[in-house]
CSV table of C-alpha atoms in Angstrom, one decimal:
chain,number,residue,atom,x,y,z
A,1,MET,CA,19.1,7.3,-6.9
A,2,ASP,CA,18.8,4.4,-4.6
A,3,VAL,CA,15.7,2.2,-4.2
A,4,VAL,CA,13.1,3.9,-1.9
A,5,ASN,CA,11.1,2.0,0.5
A,6,LEU,CA,8.0,3.9,1.0
A,7,GLU,CA,7.1,2.5,4.4
A,8,ALA,CA,10.6,3.2,5.7
A,9,LYS,CA,10.6,6.9,4.5
A,10,LEU,CA,7.4,7.3,6.1
A,11,ALA,CA,8.6,5.9,9.5
A,12,THR,CA,11.2,8.9,9.6
A,13,PHE,CA,8.6,11.6,10.5
A,14,ALA,CA,5.2,12.2,12.1
A,15,GLU,CA,4.1,15.5,10.9
A,16,HIS,CA,0.9,15.8,8.9
A,17,PHE,CA,0.4,17.8,5.7
A,18,GLN,CA,4.1,18.0,5.5
A,19,PRO,CA,5.3,16.0,2.4
A,20,ARG,CA,8.9,14.8,2.1
A,21,THR,CA,10.6,14.4,-1.2
A,22,VAL,CA,12.1,11.0,-1.6
A,23,GLY,CA,12.9,11.2,-5.3
A,24,GLU,CA,12.7,13.0,-8.7
A,25,PHE,CA,11.2,12.0,-11.8
A,26,ASN,CA,11.1,14.2,-15.0
A,27,GLY,CA,10.9,17.4,-13.1
A,28,HIS,CA,8.5,16.2,-10.5
A,29,ASP,CA,8.9,15.5,-6.9
A,30,LEU,CA,8.1,12.0,-5.7
A,31,MET,CA,6.7,12.6,-2.2
A,32,VAL,CA,5.4,10.6,0.9
A,33,ALA,CA,3.0,12.5,3.1
A,34,LYS,CA,1.0,11.7,6.4
A,35,LEU,CA,-2.6,13.3,6.3
A,36,GLN,CA,-4.9,13.6,9.2
A,37,GLY,CA,-8.0,15.7,9.4
A,38,PRO,CA,-9.2,18.1,6.7
A,39,PHE,CA,-6.8,20.1,4.5
A,40,ARG,CA,-7.7,23.4,2.9
A,41,TRP,CA,-9.4,23.9,-0.4
A,42,HIS,CA,-6.8,24.7,-3.1
A,43,ALA,CA,-5.9,24.1,-6.7
A,44,HIS,CA,-2.7,23.9,-8.5
A,45,ASP,CA,-2.7,25.8,-11.8
A,46,ASP,CA,0.4,24.4,-13.3
A,47,THR,CA,0.3,20.7,-12.5
A,48,ASP,CA,-2.0,17.7,-12.2
A,49,ASP,CA,-1.9,16.1,-8.7
A,50,PHE,CA,-1.2,12.6,-8.3
A,51,PHE,CA,-2.3,10.6,-5.1
A,52,LEU,CA,-1.7,6.9,-4.4
A,53,VAL,CA,-2.8,5.9,-0.9
A,54,LEU,CA,-0.7,3.5,0.9
A,55,LYS,CA,-2.5,3.1,4.2
A,56,GLY,CA,-5.8,4.5,5.5
A,57,ARG,CA,-8.8,6.0,3.4
A,58,LEU,CA,-8.6,9.3,1.9
A,59,THR,CA,-11.6,11.4,0.8
A,60,ILE,CA,-10.7,14.0,-1.9
A,61,GLU,CA,-13.6,16.7,-2.1
A,62,LEU,CA,-14.1,18.3,-5.4
A,63,ARG,CA,-16.6,21.0,-5.9
A,64,ASP,CA,-19.0,18.7,-7.9
A,65,ARG,CA,-18.3,15.4,-6.3
A,66,THR,CA,-16.2,13.6,-3.7
A,67,VAL,CA,-13.9,10.6,-4.2
A,68,SER,CA,-12.8,7.9,-1.7
A,69,LEU,CA,-9.4,6.3,-2.0
A,70,GLY,CA,-8.2,3.2,-0.1
A,71,PRO,CA,-4.9,1.3,0.0
A,72,GLY,CA,-3.5,0.6,-3.6
A,73,GLU,CA,-6.0,3.2,-5.2
A,74,LEU,CA,-4.9,6.3,-7.1
A,75,PHE,CA,-6.6,9.4,-8.3
A,76,VAL,CA,-5.4,12.3,-10.4
A,77,VAL,CA,-6.7,15.7,-9.7
A,78,PRO,CA,-6.5,17.7,-12.9
A,79,ARG,CA,-4.6,21.1,-12.8
A,80,GLY,CA,-6.7,23.8,-12.0
A,81,VAL,CA,-9.3,21.8,-10.1
A,82,GLU,CA,-10.0,22.9,-6.6
A,83,HIS,CA,-9.8,20.1,-4.2
A,84,ARG,CA,-9.9,19.4,-0.4
A,85,PRO,CA,-8.3,16.2,0.9
A,86,VAL,CA,-9.8,14.9,4.0
A,87,ALA,CA,-8.3,12.1,6.2
A,88,GLU,CA,-10.7,10.8,9.0
A,89,GLU,CA,-7.9,8.7,10.3
A,90,GLU,CA,-4.2,9.0,9.4
A,91,VAL,CA,-3.4,8.4,5.9
A,92,HIS,CA,-0.1,7.6,4.2
A,93,LEU,CA,0.4,8.8,0.5
A,94,LEU,CA,2.4,8.7,-2.5
A,95,LEU,CA,2.1,12.1,-3.9
A,96,ILE,CA,3.6,13.3,-7.3
A,97,GLU,CA,3.7,17.0,-8.3
A,98,ARG,CA,6.0,19.3,-10.3
A,99,THR,CA,9.1,20.2,-8.5
A,100,GLY,CA,8.3,23.6,-6.8
A,101,THR,CA,4.5,23.1,-6.4
A,102,PRO,CA,3.3,24.7,-3.2
A,103,ASN,CA,1.2,22.0,-1.4
A,104,THR,CA,-1.5,24.4,-0.6
A,105,GLY,CA,-1.6,26.1,-3.8
A,106,ASP,CA,0.1,29.2,-2.3
A,107,PRO,CA,3.7,29.8,-1.8
A,108,ALA,CA,2.9,32.0,1.2
A,109,THR,CA,1.3,29.0,3.2
A,110,ALA,CA,3.0,26.0,1.7
A,111,ALA,CA,5.1,23.4,3.5
A,112,PRO,CA,8.7,23.8,3.0
A,113,ARG,CA,10.3,21.5,0.5
A,114,ARG,CA,12.2,18.7,2.4
A,115,VAL,CA,14.3,16.1,0.8
A,116,ILE,CA,14.6,12.8,2.8
B,1,MET,CA,-10.9,10.6,-14.1
B,2,ASP,CA,-12.2,8.0,-11.9
B,3,VAL,CA,-10.4,6.4,-8.9
B,4,VAL,CA,-8.0,3.6,-10.1
B,5,ASN,CA,-7.9,0.4,-8.1
B,6,LEU,CA,-4.4,-1.0,-9.2
B,7,GLU,CA,-5.3,-4.6,-8.3
B,8,ALA,CA,-8.5,-4.6,-10.0
B,9,LYS,CA,-6.9,-3.2,-13.1
B,10,LEU,CA,-4.0,-5.8,-13.0
B,11,ALA,CA,-6.8,-8.7,-12.6
B,12,THR,CA,-8.0,-7.6,-16.1
B,13,PHE,CA,-5.2,-9.1,-18.1
B,14,ALA,CA,-2.4,-11.8,-18.0
B,15,GLU,CA,0.1,-10.8,-20.6
B,16,HIS,CA,3.8,-10.1,-19.6
B,17,PHE,CA,5.6,-6.9,-20.7
B,18,GLN,CA,2.4,-5.4,-22.1
B,19,PRO,CA,1.7,-2.4,-19.9
B,20,ARG,CA,-1.8,-1.0,-19.7
B,21,THR,CA,-2.4,2.7,-19.3
B,22,VAL,CA,-5.0,3.3,-16.4
B,23,GLY,CA,-4.5,7.1,-16.0
B,24,GLU,CA,-2.7,10.3,-17.4
B,25,PHE,CA,-0.8,12.8,-15.3
B,26,ASN,CA,1.1,15.8,-16.8
B,27,GLY,CA,1.7,14.2,-20.1
B,28,HIS,CA,2.6,10.9,-18.7
B,29,ASP,CA,1.0,7.4,-18.9
B,30,LEU,CA,0.3,5.9,-15.5
B,31,MET,CA,0.6,2.1,-16.2
B,32,VAL,CA,0.3,-1.2,-14.6
B,33,ALA,CA,2.3,-4.1,-16.0
B,34,LYS,CA,3.0,-7.8,-15.3
B,35,LEU,CA,6.6,-9.0,-15.8
B,36,GLN,CA,7.9,-12.3,-15.8
B,37,GLY,CA,11.4,-13.5,-16.8
B,38,PRO,CA,14.0,-11.1,-18.3
B,39,PHE,CA,13.2,-8.2,-20.5
B,40,ARG,CA,15.5,-6.7,-23.0
B,41,TRP,CA,18.4,-4.1,-22.3
B,42,HIS,CA,17.2,-0.7,-23.4
B,43,ALA,CA,17.1,3.0,-22.7
B,44,HIS,CA,14.6,5.9,-23.0
B,45,ASP,CA,16.4,9.0,-24.2
B,46,ASP,CA,13.5,11.3,-23.5
B,47,THR,CA,12.1,10.1,-20.1
B,48,ASP,CA,12.9,8.9,-16.7
B,49,ASP,CA,11.4,5.5,-16.1
B,50,PHE,CA,9.5,5.1,-12.7
B,51,PHE,CA,9.0,1.8,-11.2
B,52,LEU,CA,7.0,1.0,-8.1
B,53,VAL,CA,6.6,-2.8,-7.2
B,54,LEU,CA,3.1,-3.9,-6.1
B,55,LYS,CA,3.7,-7.5,-5.9
B,56,GLY,CA,6.8,-9.7,-6.3
B,57,ARG,CA,10.5,-8.8,-6.5
B,58,LEU,CA,12.0,-7.0,-9.5
B,59,THR,CA,15.6,-7.0,-10.3
B,60,ILE,CA,16.8,-4.1,-12.4
B,61,GLU,CA,20.1,-4.6,-14.0
B,62,LEU,CA,22.1,-1.5,-14.8
B,63,ARG,CA,25.5,-1.5,-16.7
B,64,ASP,CA,27.2,-0.6,-13.3
B,65,ARG,CA,25.1,-2.3,-10.8
B,66,THR,CA,21.9,-4.2,-10.0
B,67,VAL,CA,19.0,-3.1,-7.9
B,68,SER,CA,16.3,-5.2,-6.3
B,69,LEU,CA,12.8,-4.0,-5.5
B,70,GLY,CA,10.1,-5.6,-3.4
B,71,PRO,CA,6.5,-4.5,-2.8
B,72,GLY,CA,6.3,-0.7,-1.5
B,73,GLU,CA,9.7,0.1,-3.3
B,74,LEU,CA,10.2,2.4,-6.1
B,75,PHE,CA,13.2,3.3,-8.2
B,76,VAL,CA,13.7,5.8,-11.2
B,77,VAL,CA,16.0,4.9,-14.0
B,78,PRO,CA,17.2,8.2,-15.3
B,79,ARG,CA,16.6,9.1,-18.9
B,80,GLY,CA,19.2,7.7,-21.3
B,81,VAL,CA,20.5,4.9,-18.7
B,82,GLU,CA,20.5,1.4,-20.2
B,83,HIS,CA,18.5,-1.0,-17.9
B,84,ARG,CA,17.2,-4.5,-18.1
B,85,PRO,CA,14.4,-5.6,-15.7
B,86,VAL,CA,14.3,-9.2,-14.8
B,87,ALA,CA,11.5,-10.9,-12.8
B,88,GLU,CA,12.4,-14.2,-11.6
B,89,GLU,CA,8.7,-14.7,-10.5
B,90,GLU,CA,5.8,-12.7,-11.7
B,91,VAL,CA,6.1,-9.0,-10.7
B,92,HIS,CA,3.1,-6.4,-10.7
B,93,LEU,CA,4.3,-2.9,-11.1
B,94,LEU,CA,3.0,0.8,-11.5
B,95,LEU,CA,5.1,2.2,-14.2
B,96,ILE,CA,5.1,5.8,-15.2
B,97,GLU,CA,6.7,7.3,-18.4
B,98,ARG,CA,6.0,10.0,-20.7
B,99,THR,CA,2.9,9.3,-23.0
B,100,GLY,CA,4.4,7.9,-26.2
B,101,THR,CA,7.5,6.1,-24.9
B,102,PRO,CA,8.2,2.8,-26.4
B,103,ASN,CA,8.4,0.2,-23.7
B,104,THR,CA,11.4,-1.4,-25.4
B,105,GLY,CA,13.2,1.9,-26.2
B,106,ASP,CA,12.4,1.2,-29.9
B,107,PRO,CA,9.0,2.0,-31.4
B,108,ALA,CA,9.5,-1.0,-33.9
B,109,THR,CA,9.5,-3.5,-31.0
B,110,ALA,CA,7.2,-1.7,-28.5
B,111,ALA,CA,3.9,-3.0,-27.0
B,112,PRO,CA,1.2,-1.0,-28.5
B,113,ARG,CA,-0.4,1.6,-26.1
B,114,ARG,CA,-3.6,0.2,-24.5
B,115,VAL,CA,-5.8,2.2,-22.2
B,116,ILE,CA,-7.9,0.3,-19.8
């Protein structure tokens, strides 16, 4: 593996809600993603969901509360917990999930795995 | 789990090479650490080692090469690979390892696990 510059990786694509895998770690994908607007409500039964905001402000709606993350702030959505990320303005993220996790919680609607 | 502000967590301690656990993720500790000077050569047989530099510049010596990481850059040392982190000036890190991993590779010399 090489050193990964997160900003440089994020500069290589523009699509929202299409995470790119930039490395692997203990059976997990290390991904960068750009988000804008509301995503869908979903849960991952087999993995916690790691969010670290690099740019912008991300709201994560949970069924019982809402959290808000700015740059340099991280949050872990526990496995099985329904959540909906919402980005009022474009957000850049480091995202970590088990390799093979569908980003929508459903393989039928998930973004394809793309390694960059 | 609450939102974790990495800078705020780093501001709560001064010791070098004494990682603090700020969250958990799929059986891993999410840790912040301050490094200054050279660490020891070591390896972790049971876990990859995730480094994301938040401040400063970190050199990671491997037996066959040396990598250098600035802010916003990450590197994964694969399990079993000997490495020696060296920080010429103070470095702030996000570090991820399986919960229970001794930071030196050896339980006898490892920093105690501290959750903040």
